[in-house]
Amino acid sequence: MIPPGVVDAVEADVHRLCARYAARLQFHGWHHVNFVRTKAGRFAVLNGAEVSVVETAALVHDVNYLVLRNSAAAAGSGLRCAILARAGVPRHVAAWIDRIVDEAEMASRGKDISLEAQALSDADTLFKALPVTPVVLAHKYLEENGIGLRELANKICGEQQSVHDEGFYFYNAEAAAQYAHWAAANLQLWQCIRESLDDADVSALLETVSGSQATA
Ligand SMILES: [Fe+2]
């Protein structure tokens, strides 16, 4: 559907933007985009989605963070379509990709989204559920988006618990079989973090840590 050379051009453009604005994209930088692109392509092969469209959607799915800090995918629609146009993606395919990105958004995704959005969503959701993400990357999310730990814990539990409980945390059965226990552990961790923030002594501990970091 999208020729390999055009996908490569999108990749080069997004990689260039990620490198130029790396200081602003501590969480959603090239490491995230490249992981989601790779996994989304594999999930697309598994579920029969249009692979080149899914990979291209993955490459441009988080450009909203270049446009507006702590924003929804829709905030990146203009830049997303501009990148796709520069690479030679036909306008109707670019519009399809923009819809896929919106469909796959964690905060609003439903049970019956398109196969392409399912593949993208499973890859993006997997990144969130990786056991290494809270350890290595969560503090980068806080910095990138200018939010506190309680706000992030509330966002994760608020957005992810319901899709987990309703059975479409992952759409692909193989992804669910392989990664569901990571998702469950991750959600439990963030629920515990949220609980711990209600403990006055934990709050005092964190204030001391952030105070000593601020004066270091
Ligand atoms: Fe993402």
JSON list of C-alpha atoms and ligand atoms in Angstrom, two decimals:
[
{"chain": "A", "resi": 1, "resn": "MET", "atom": "CA", "xyz": [0.00, 0.00, 0.00]},
{"chain": "A", "resi": 2, "resn": "ILE", "atom": "CA", "xyz": [2.75, 2.48, 0.97]},
{"chain": "A", "resi": 3, "resn": "PRO", "atom": "CA", "xyz": [6.00, 1.87, -1.02]},
{"chain": "A", "resi": 4, "resn": "PRO", "atom": "CA", "xyz": [9.05, 1.03, 1.15]},
{"chain": "A", "resi": 5, "resn": "GLY", "atom": "CA", "xyz": [10.86, 4.17, -0.03]},
{"chain": "A", "resi": 6, "resn": "VAL", "atom": "CA", "xyz": [8.00, 6.35, 1.22]},
{"chain": "A", "resi": 7, "resn": "VAL", "atom": "CA", "xyz": [8.00, 4.62, 4.63]},
{"chain": "A", "resi": 8, "resn": "ASP", "atom": "CA", "xyz": [11.76, 5.20, 4.75]},
{"chain": "A", "resi": 9, "resn": "ALA", "atom": "CA", "xyz": [11.24, 8.90, 4.02]},
{"chain": "A", "resi": 10, "resn": "VAL", "atom": "CA", "xyz": [8.72, 9.17, 6.88]},
{"chain": "A", "resi": 11, "resn": "GLU", "atom": "CA", "xyz": [11.17, 7.34, 9.15]},
{"chain": "A", "resi": 12, "resn": "ALA", "atom": "CA", "xyz": [14.02, 9.69, 8.20]},
{"chain": "A", "resi": 13, "resn": "ASP", "atom": "CA", "xyz": [11.87, 12.78, 8.82]},
{"chain": "A", "resi": 14, "resn": "VAL", "atom": "CA", "xyz": [10.61, 11.57, 12.22]},
{"chain": "A", "resi": 15, "resn": "HIS", "atom": "CA", "xyz": [14.10, 10.45, 13.23]},
{"chain": "A", "resi": 16, "resn": "ARG", "atom": "CA", "xyz": [15.45, 13.90, 12.33]},
{"chain": "A", "resi": 17, "resn": "LEU", "atom": "CA", "xyz": [12.74, 15.62, 14.40]},
{"chain": "A", "resi": 18, "resn": "CYS", "atom": "CA", "xyz": [13.32, 13.29, 17.35]},
{"chain": "A", "resi": 19, "resn": "ALA", "atom": "CA", "xyz": [17.06, 14.01, 17.24]},
{"chain": "A", "resi": 20, "resn": "ARG", "atom": "CA", "xyz": [16.58, 17.77, 16.94]},
{"chain": "A", "resi": 21, "resn": "TYR", "atom": "CA", "xyz": [14.08, 17.92, 19.82]},
{"chain": "A", "resi": 22, "resn": "ALA", "atom": "CA", "xyz": [15.50, 15.07, 21.92]},
{"chain": "A", "resi": 23, "resn": "ALA", "atom": "CA", "xyz": [15.73, 17.30, 25.00]},
{"chain": "A", "resi": 24, "resn": "ARG", "atom": "CA", "xyz": [11.93, 17.81, 24.88]},
{"chain": "A", "resi": 25, "resn": "LEU", "atom": "CA", "xyz": [11.13, 14.15, 24.14]},
{"chain": "A", "resi": 26, "resn": "GLN", "atom": "CA", "xyz": [12.68, 12.36, 27.11]},
{"chain": "A", "resi": 27, "resn": "PHE", "atom": "CA", "xyz": [9.90, 9.72, 27.04]},
{"chain": "A", "resi": 28, "resn": "HIS", "atom": "CA", "xyz": [8.37, 9.88, 23.55]},
{"chain": "A", "resi": 29, "resn": "GLY", "atom": "CA", "xyz": [11.67, 10.17, 21.66]},
{"chain": "A", "resi": 30, "resn": "TRP", "atom": "CA", "xyz": [13.10, 7.93, 18.96]},
{"chain": "A", "resi": 31, "resn": "HIS", "atom": "CA", "xyz": [13.59, 4.99, 21.38]},
{"chain": "A", "resi": 32, "resn": "HIS", "atom": "CA", "xyz": [9.79, 4.92, 21.92]},
{"chain": "A", "resi": 33, "resn": "VAL", "atom": "CA", "xyz": [8.85, 5.52, 18.28]},
{"chain": "A", "resi": 34, "resn": "ASN", "atom": "CA", "xyz": [11.22, 2.85, 17.01]},
{"chain": "A", "resi": 35, "resn": "PHE", "atom": "CA", "xyz": [10.04, 0.24, 19.56]},
{"chain": "A", "resi": 36, "resn": "VAL", "atom": "CA", "xyz": [6.37, 0.90, 18.74]},
{"chain": "A", "resi": 37, "resn": "ARG", "atom": "CA", "xyz": [7.05, 0.81, 15.00]},
{"chain": "A", "resi": 38, "resn": "THR", "atom": "CA", "xyz": [8.85, -2.56, 15.27]},
{"chain": "A", "resi": 39, "resn": "LYS", "atom": "CA", "xyz": [6.24, -4.21, 17.49]},
{"chain": "A", "resi": 40, "resn": "ALA", "atom": "CA", "xyz": [3.29, -2.70, 15.60]},
{"chain": "A", "resi": 41, "resn": "GLY", "atom": "CA", "xyz": [4.65, -4.16, 12.36]},
{"chain": "A", "resi": 42, "resn": "ARG", "atom": "CA", "xyz": [4.82, -7.61, 13.96]},
{"chain": "A", "resi": 43, "resn": "PHE", "atom": "CA", "xyz": [1.30, -7.32, 15.41]},
{"chain": "A", "resi": 44, "resn": "ALA", "atom": "CA", "xyz": [0.05, -6.22, 11.97]},
{"chain": "A", "resi": 45, "resn": "VAL", "atom": "CA", "xyz": [1.49, -9.38, 10.42]},
{"chain": "A", "resi": 46, "resn": "LEU", "atom": "CA", "xyz": [-0.27, -11.44, 13.10]},
{"chain": "A", "resi": 47, "resn": "ASN", "atom": "CA", "xyz": [-3.70, -9.83, 12.74]},
{"chain": "A", "resi": 48, "resn": "GLY", "atom": "CA", "xyz": [-3.72, -9.28, 8.97]},
{"chain": "A", "resi": 49, "resn": "ALA", "atom": "CA", "xyz": [-3.67, -5.47, 9.07]},
{"chain": "A", "resi": 50, "resn": "GLU", "atom": "CA", "xyz": [-2.01, -3.45, 6.29]},
{"chain": "A", "resi": 51, "resn": "VAL", "atom": "CA", "xyz": [1.60, -3.60, 7.54]},
{"chain": "A", "resi": 52, "resn": "SER", "atom": "CA", "xyz": [3.06, -0.55, 5.77]},
{"chain": "A", "resi": 53, "resn": "VAL", "atom": "CA", "xyz": [0.15, 1.63, 6.94]},
{"chain": "A", "resi": 54, "resn": "VAL", "atom": "CA", "xyz": [0.54, 0.41, 10.54]},
{"chain": "A", "resi": 55, "resn": "GLU", "atom": "CA", "xyz": [4.30, 1.00, 10.52]},
{"chain": "A", "resi": 56, "resn": "THR", "atom": "CA", "xyz": [3.86, 4.49, 9.07]},
{"chain": "A", "resi": 57, "resn": "ALA", "atom": "CA", "xyz": [1.14, 5.27, 11.63]},
{"chain": "A", "resi": 58, "resn": "ALA", "atom": "CA", "xyz": [3.50, 4.11, 14.39]},
{"chain": "A", "resi": 59, "resn": "LEU", "atom": "CA", "xyz": [6.23, 6.43, 13.11]},
{"chain": "A", "resi": 60, "resn": "VAL", "atom": "CA", "xyz": [3.98, 9.50, 13.36]},
{"chain": "A", "resi": 61, "resn": "HIS", "atom": "CA", "xyz": [1.69, 8.47, 16.24]},
{"chain": "A", "resi": 62, "resn": "ASP", "atom": "CA", "xyz": [3.31, 10.66, 18.94]},
{"chain": "A", "resi": 63, "resn": "VAL", "atom": "CA", "xyz": [4.31, 13.81, 17.03]},
{"chain": "A", "resi": 64, "resn": "ASN", "atom": "CA", "xyz": [1.72, 15.68, 19.12]},
{"chain": "A", "resi": 65, "resn": "TYR", "atom": "CA", "xyz": [4.37, 15.82, 21.87]},
{"chain": "A", "resi": 66, "resn": "LEU", "atom": "CA", "xyz": [6.41, 18.02, 19.52]},
{"chain": "A", "resi": 67, "resn": "VAL", "atom": "CA", "xyz": [3.46, 20.36, 19.07]},
{"chain": "A", "resi": 68, "resn": "LEU", "atom": "CA", "xyz": [2.09, 20.57, 22.61]},
{"chain": "A", "resi": 69, "resn": "ARG", "atom": "CA", "xyz": [3.37, 19.22, 25.92]},
{"chain": "A", "resi": 70, "resn": "ASN", "atom": "CA", "xyz": [1.14, 16.66, 27.67]},
{"chain": "A", "resi": 71, "resn": "SER", "atom": "CA", "xyz": [-1.33, 16.61, 24.75]},
{"chain": "A", "resi": 72, "resn": "ALA", "atom": "CA", "xyz": [-3.67, 14.17, 23.01]},
{"chain": "A", "resi": 73, "resn": "ALA", "atom": "CA", "xyz": [-2.81, 12.61, 19.64]},
{"chain": "A", "resi": 74, "resn": "ALA", "atom": "CA", "xyz": [-5.19, 14.97, 17.86]},
{"chain": "A", "resi": 75, "resn": "ALA", "atom": "CA", "xyz": [-2.93, 17.92, 18.70]},
{"chain": "A", "resi": 76, "resn": "GLY", "atom": "CA", "xyz": [-0.37, 16.45, 16.31]},
{"chain": "A", "resi": 77, "resn": "SER", "atom": "CA", "xyz": [-2.72, 16.02, 13.36]},
{"chain": "A", "resi": 78, "resn": "GLY", "atom": "CA", "xyz": [-1.35, 19.00, 11.38]},
{"chain": "A", "resi": 79, "resn": "LEU", "atom": "CA", "xyz": [2.32, 18.05, 11.83]},
{"chain": "A", "resi": 80, "resn": "ARG", "atom": "CA", "xyz": [1.48, 14.37, 11.23]},
{"chain": "A", "resi": 81, "resn": "CYS", "atom": "CA", "xyz": [-0.18, 15.11, 7.90]},
{"chain": "A", "resi": 82, "resn": "ALA", "atom": "CA", "xyz": [2.64, 17.51, 6.93]},
{"chain": "A", "resi": 83, "resn": "ILE", "atom": "CA", "xyz": [5.28, 14.81, 7.54]},
{"chain": "A", "resi": 84, "resn": "LEU", "atom": "CA", "xyz": [3.25, 12.29, 5.53]},
{"chain": "A", "resi": 85, "resn": "ALA", "atom": "CA", "xyz": [2.77, 14.79, 2.68]},
{"chain": "A", "resi": 86, "resn": "ARG", "atom": "CA", "xyz": [6.51, 15.63, 2.58]},
{"chain": "A", "resi": 87, "resn": "ALA", "atom": "CA", "xyz": [7.27, 11.91, 2.24]},
{"chain": "A", "resi": 88, "resn": "GLY", "atom": "CA", "xyz": [4.79, 11.45, -0.61]},
{"chain": "A", "resi": 89, "resn": "VAL", "atom": "CA", "xyz": [1.98, 9.62, 1.22]},
{"chain": "A", "resi": 90, "resn": "PRO", "atom": "CA", "xyz": [-1.28, 10.25, -0.71]},
{"chain": "A", "resi": 91, "resn": "ARG", "atom": "CA", "xyz": [-3.69, 12.55, 1.11]},
{"chain": "A", "resi": 92, "resn": "HIS", "atom": "CA", "xyz": [-6.41, 9.89, 1.59]},
{"chain": "A", "resi": 93, "resn": "VAL", "atom": "CA", "xyz": [-3.87, 7.45, 3.08]},
{"chain": "A", "resi": 94, "resn": "ALA", "atom": "CA", "xyz": [-2.57, 10.20, 5.38]},
{"chain": "A", "resi": 95, "resn": "ALA", "atom": "CA", "xyz": [-6.15, 10.85, 6.55]},
{"chain": "A", "resi": 96, "resn": "TRP", "atom": "CA", "xyz": [-6.55, 7.09, 7.18]},
{"chain": "A", "resi": 97, "resn": "ILE", "atom": "CA", "xyz": [-3.32, 7.07, 9.23]},
{"chain": "A", "resi": 98, "resn": "ASP", "atom": "CA", "xyz": [-4.50, 10.07, 11.25]},
{"chain": "A", "resi": 99, "resn": "ARG", "atom": "CA", "xyz": [-7.74, 8.20, 12.05]},
{"chain": "A", "resi": 100, "resn": "ILE", "atom": "CA", "xyz": [-5.81, 5.07, 13.05]},
{"chain": "A", "resi": 101, "resn": "VAL", "atom": "CA", "xyz": [-3.71, 7.11, 15.50]},
{"chain": "A", "resi": 102, "resn": "ASP", "atom": "CA", "xyz": [-6.84, 8.62, 17.05]},
{"chain": "A", "resi": 103, "resn": "GLU", "atom": "CA", "xyz": [-8.56, 5.21, 17.25]},
{"chain": "A", "resi": 104, "resn": "ALA", "atom": "CA", "xyz": [-5.57, 3.67, 19.03]},
{"chain": "A", "resi": 105, "resn": "GLU", "atom": "CA", "xyz": [-5.33, 6.30, 21.77]},
{"chain": "A", "resi": 106, "resn": "MET", "atom": "CA", "xyz": [-5.33, 4.69, 25.22]},
{"chain": "A", "resi": 107, "resn": "ALA", "atom": "CA", "xyz": [-7.56, 7.31, 26.83]},
{"chain": "A", "resi": 108, "resn": "SER", "atom": "CA", "xyz": [-10.46, 6.72, 24.43]},
{"chain": "A", "resi": 109, "resn": "ARG", "atom": "CA", "xyz": [-9.95, 3.45, 22.56]},
{"chain": "A", "resi": 110, "resn": "GLY", "atom": "CA", "xyz": [-12.89, 1.07, 22.29]},
{"chain": "A", "resi": 111, "resn": "LYS", "atom": "CA", "xyz": [-13.32, -2.65, 21.91]},
{"chain": "A", "resi": 112, "resn": "ASP", "atom": "CA", "xyz": [-14.04, -2.61, 18.18]},
{"chain": "A", "resi": 113, "resn": "ILE", "atom": "CA", "xyz": [-11.34, -0.49, 16.57]},
{"chain": "A", "resi": 114, "resn": "SER", "atom": "CA", "xyz": [-9.84, -1.31, 13.15]},
{"chain": "A", "resi": 115, "resn": "LEU", "atom": "CA", "xyz": [-7.19, -4.01, 12.75]},
{"chain": "A", "resi": 116, "resn": "GLU", "atom": "CA", "xyz": [-4.59, -1.34, 11.95]},
{"chain": "A", "resi": 117, "resn": "ALA", "atom": "CA", "xyz": [-5.43, 0.58, 15.14]},
{"chain": "A", "resi": 118, "resn": "GLN", "atom": "CA", "xyz": [-5.35, -2.68, 17.12]},
{"chain": "A", "resi": 119, "resn": "ALA", "atom": "CA", "xyz": [-1.81, -3.42, 15.95]},
{"chain": "A", "resi": 120, "resn": "LEU", "atom": "CA", "xyz": [-0.66, 0.12, 16.78]},
{"chain": "A", "resi": 121, "resn": "SER", "atom": "CA", "xyz": [-2.45, 0.09, 20.13]},
{"chain": "A", "resi": 122, "resn": "ASP", "atom": "CA", "xyz": [-0.98, -3.25, 21.19]},
{"chain": "A", "resi": 123, "resn": "ALA", "atom": "CA", "xyz": [2.55, -2.01, 20.46]},
{"chain": "A", "resi": 124, "resn": "ASP", "atom": "CA", "xyz": [2.05, 1.31, 22.24]},
{"chain": "A", "resi": 125, "resn": "THR", "atom": "CA", "xyz": [0.32, -0.38, 25.19]},
{"chain": "A", "resi": 126, "resn": "LEU", "atom": "CA", "xyz": [3.11, -2.94, 25.43]},
{"chain": "A", "resi": 127, "resn": "PHE", "atom": "CA", "xyz": [5.64, -0.12, 25.84]},
{"chain": "A", "resi": 128, "resn": "LYS", "atom": "CA", "xyz": [3.57, 1.18, 28.78]},
{"chain": "A", "resi": 129, "resn": "ALA", "atom": "CA", "xyz": [3.41, -2.30, 30.34]},
{"chain": "A", "resi": 130, "resn": "LEU", "atom": "CA", "xyz": [7.09, -3.20, 29.97]},
{"chain": "A", "resi": 131, "resn": "PRO", "atom": "CA", "xyz": [8.56, -4.02, 33.39]},
{"chain": "A", "resi": 132, "resn": "VAL", "atom": "CA", "xyz": [11.46, -1.69, 32.63]},
{"chain": "A", "resi": 133, "resn": "THR", "atom": "CA", "xyz": [9.29, 1.34, 31.84]},
{"chain": "A", "resi": 134, "resn": "PRO", "atom": "CA", "xyz": [8.44, 2.38, 35.44]},
{"chain": "A", "resi": 135, "resn": "VAL", "atom": "CA", "xyz": [12.05, 1.82, 36.48]},
{"chain": "A", "resi": 136, "resn": "VAL", "atom": "CA", "xyz": [13.92, 3.48, 33.63]},
{"chain": "A", "resi": 137, "resn": "LEU", "atom": "CA", "xyz": [11.46, 5.81, 31.91]},
{"chain": "A", "resi": 138, "resn": "ALA", "atom": "CA", "xyz": [8.62, 6.95, 34.21]},
{"chain": "A", "resi": 139, "resn": "HIS", "atom": "CA", "xyz": [10.60, 9.88, 35.63]},
{"chain": "A", "resi": 140, "resn": "LYS", "atom": "CA", "xyz": [11.32, 10.97, 32.05]},
{"chain": "A", "resi": 141, "resn": "TYR", "atom": "CA", "xyz": [7.56, 11.05, 31.38]},
{"chain": "A", "resi": 142, "resn": "LEU", "atom": "CA", "xyz": [7.13, 13.36, 34.40]},
{"chain": "A", "resi": 143, "resn": "GLU", "atom": "CA", "xyz": [9.86, 15.69, 33.11]},
{"chain": "A", "resi": 144, "resn": "GLU", "atom": "CA", "xyz": [8.65, 15.67, 29.52]},
{"chain": "A", "resi": 145, "resn": "ASN", "atom": "CA", "xyz": [5.06, 16.43, 30.37]},
{"chain": "A", "resi": 146, "resn": "GLY", "atom": "CA", "xyz": [5.53, 18.63, 33.43]},
{"chain": "A", "resi": 147, "resn": "ILE", "atom": "CA", "xyz": [3.32, 16.54, 35.71]},
{"chain": "A", "resi": 148, "resn": "GLY", "atom": "CA", "xyz": [3.76, 15.01, 39.16]},
{"chain": "A", "resi": 149, "resn": "LEU", "atom": "CA", "xyz": [3.83, 11.39, 40.28]},
{"chain": "A", "resi": 150, "resn": "ARG", "atom": "CA", "xyz": [0.25, 11.46, 41.60]},
{"chain": "A", "resi": 151, "resn": "GLU", "atom": "CA", "xyz": [-1.06, 12.81, 38.30]},
{"chain": "A", "resi": 152, "resn": "LEU", "atom": "CA", "xyz": [0.77, 10.11, 36.34]},
{"chain": "A", "resi": 153, "resn": "ALA", "atom": "CA", "xyz": [-0.43, 7.35, 38.70]},
{"chain": "A", "resi": 154, "resn": "ASN", "atom": "CA", "xyz": [-4.01, 8.63, 38.37]},
{"chain": "A", "resi": 155, "resn": "LYS", "atom": "CA", "xyz": [-3.66, 8.80, 34.57]},
{"chain": "A", "resi": 156, "resn": "ILE", "atom": "CA", "xyz": [-2.30, 5.26, 34.27]},
{"chain": "A", "resi": 157, "resn": "CYS", "atom": "CA", "xyz": [-4.84, 3.69, 36.64]},
{"chain": "A", "resi": 158, "resn": "GLY", "atom": "CA", "xyz": [-7.70, 5.80, 35.24]},
{"chain": "A", "resi": 159, "resn": "GLU", "atom": "CA", "xyz": [-6.99, 5.00, 31.59]},
{"chain": "A", "resi": 160, "resn": "GLN", "atom": "CA", "xyz": [-5.72, 1.43, 31.82]},
{"chain": "A", "resi": 161, "resn": "GLN", "atom": "CA", "xyz": [-7.68, -0.31, 34.58]},
{"chain": "A", "resi": 162, "resn": "SER", "atom": "CA", "xyz": [-11.01, -0.22, 32.72]},
{"chain": "A", "resi": 163, "resn": "VAL", "atom": "CA", "xyz": [-9.65, -1.63, 29.43]},
{"chain": "A", "resi": 164, "resn": "HIS", "atom": "CA", "xyz": [-7.80, -4.26, 31.46]},
{"chain": "A", "resi": 165, "resn": "ASP", "atom": "CA", "xyz": [-10.96, -5.23, 33.38]},
{"chain": "A", "resi": 166, "resn": "GLU", "atom": "CA", "xyz": [-13.08, -5.23, 30.20]},
{"chain": "A", "resi": 167, "resn": "GLY", "atom": "CA", "xyz": [-10.67, -7.61, 28.47]},
{"chain": "A", "resi": 168, "resn": "PHE", "atom": "CA", "xyz": [-9.13, -5.54, 25.67]},
{"chain": "A", "resi": 169, "resn": "TYR", "atom": "CA", "xyz": [-5.94, -4.31, 27.24]},
{"chain": "A", "resi": 170, "resn": "PHE", "atom": "CA", "xyz": [-4.31, -6.17, 24.34]},
{"chain": "A", "resi": 171, "resn": "TYR", "atom": "CA", "xyz": [-6.39, -6.91, 21.23]},
{"chain": "A", "resi": 172, "resn": "ASN", "atom": "CA", "xyz": [-4.14, -9.64, 19.85]},
{"chain": "A", "resi": 173, "resn": "ALA", "atom": "CA", "xyz": [-4.53, -12.99, 21.61]},
{"chain": "A", "resi": 174, "resn": "GLU", "atom": "CA", "xyz": [-0.82, -13.81, 21.29]},
{"chain": "A", "resi": 175, "resn": "ALA", "atom": "CA", "xyz": [0.15, -10.45, 22.76]},
{"chain": "A", "resi": 176, "resn": "ALA", "atom": "CA", "xyz": [-2.28, -11.00, 25.61]},
{"chain": "A", "resi": 177, "resn": "ALA", "atom": "CA", "xyz": [-0.91, -14.49, 26.28]},
{"chain": "A", "resi": 178, "resn": "GLN", "atom": "CA", "xyz": [2.67, -13.26, 26.27]},
{"chain": "A", "resi": 179, "resn": "TYR", "atom": "CA", "xyz": [2.35, -9.93, 28.08]},
{"chain": "A", "resi": 180, "resn": "ALA", "atom": "CA", "xyz": [-0.84, -9.90, 30.21]},
{"chain": "A", "resi": 181, "resn": "HIS", "atom": "CA", "xyz": [1.07, -10.68, 33.40]},
{"chain": "A", "resi": 182, "resn": "TRP", "atom": "CA", "xyz": [3.34, -7.67, 32.76]},
{"chain": "A", "resi": 183, "resn": "ALA", "atom": "CA", "xyz": [0.25, -5.48, 32.36]},
{"chain": "A", "resi": 184, "resn": "ALA", "atom": "CA", "xyz": [-1.29, -6.80, 35.58]},
{"chain": "A", "resi": 185, "resn": "ALA", "atom": "CA", "xyz": [1.94, -6.28, 37.54]},
{"chain": "A", "resi": 186, "resn": "ASN", "atom": "CA", "xyz": [2.34, -2.78, 36.10]},
{"chain": "A", "resi": 187, "resn": "LEU", "atom": "CA", "xyz": [-1.20, -1.77, 37.02]},
{"chain": "A", "resi": 188, "resn": "GLN", "atom": "CA", "xyz": [-0.79, -3.17, 40.52]},
{"chain": "A", "resi": 189, "resn": "LEU", "atom": "CA", "xyz": [2.47, -1.23, 40.92]},
{"chain": "A", "resi": 190, "resn": "TRP", "atom": "CA", "xyz": [0.80, 2.04, 39.93]},
{"chain": "A", "resi": 191, "resn": "GLN", "atom": "CA", "xyz": [-2.15, 1.38, 42.24]},
{"chain": "A", "resi": 192, "resn": "CYS", "atom": "CA", "xyz": [0.35, 0.83, 45.07]},
{"chain": "A", "resi": 193, "resn": "ILE", "atom": "CA", "xyz": [2.19, 4.04, 44.13]},
{"chain": "A", "resi": 194, "resn": "ARG", "atom": "CA", "xyz": [-1.12, 5.90, 44.27]},
{"chain": "A", "resi": 195, "resn": "GLU", "atom": "CA", "xyz": [-1.90, 4.42, 47.71]},
{"chain": "A", "resi": 196, "resn": "SER", "atom": "CA", "xyz": [1.57, 5.23, 48.99]},
{"chain": "A", "resi": 197, "resn": "LEU", "atom": "CA", "xyz": [1.15, 8.90, 48.09]},
{"chain": "A", "resi": 198, "resn": "ASP", "atom": "CA", "xyz": [-1.71, 9.08, 50.60]},
{"chain": "A", "resi": 199, "resn": "ASP", "atom": "CA", "xyz": [0.72, 8.13, 53.38]},
{"chain": "A", "resi": 200, "resn": "ALA", "atom": "CA", "xyz": [1.90, 11.38, 54.98]},
{"chain": "A", "resi": 201, "resn": "ASP", "atom": "CA", "xyz": [5.34, 9.98, 55.72]},
{"chain": "A", "resi": 202, "resn": "VAL", "atom": "CA", "xyz": [5.83, 8.89, 52.09]},
{"chain": "A", "resi": 203, "resn": "SER", "atom": "CA", "xyz": [4.78, 12.37, 50.95]},
{"chain": "A", "resi": 204, "resn": "ALA", "atom": "CA", "xyz": [7.29, 13.90, 53.37]},
{"chain": "A", "resi": 205, "resn": "LEU", "atom": "CA", "xyz": [9.97, 11.54, 52.05]},
{"chain": "A", "resi": 206, "resn": "LEU", "atom": "CA", "xyz": [9.28, 12.59, 48.44]},
{"chain": "A", "resi": 207, "resn": "GLU", "atom": "CA", "xyz": [9.27, 16.28, 49.34]},
{"chain": "A", "resi": 208, "resn": "THR", "atom": "CA", "xyz": [12.66, 15.83, 50.99]},
{"chain": "A", "resi": 209, "resn": "VAL", "atom": "CA", "xyz": [14.02, 14.01, 47.93]},
{"chain": "A", "resi": 210, "resn": "SER", "atom": "CA", "xyz": [12.72, 16.59, 45.45]},
{"chain": "A", "resi": 211, "resn": "GLY", "atom": "CA", "xyz": [13.97, 19.42, 47.69]},
{"chain": "A", "resi": 212, "resn": "SER", "atom": "CA", "xyz": [17.45, 17.95, 47.85]},
{"chain": "A", "resi": 213, "resn": "GLN", "atom": "CA", "xyz": [17.42, 17.42, 44.06]},
{"chain": "A", "resi": 214, "resn": "ALA", "atom": "CA", "xyz": [16.34, 21.02, 43.51]},
{"chain": "A", "resi": 215, "resn": "THR", "atom": "CA", "xyz": [19.20, 22.34, 45.63]},
{"chain": "A", "resi": 216, "resn": "ALA", "atom": "CA", "xyz": [21.84, 19.91, 44.32]},
{"chain": "B", "resi": 1, "resn": "FE", "atom": "FE", "xyz": [3.29, 6.18, 21.94]}
]
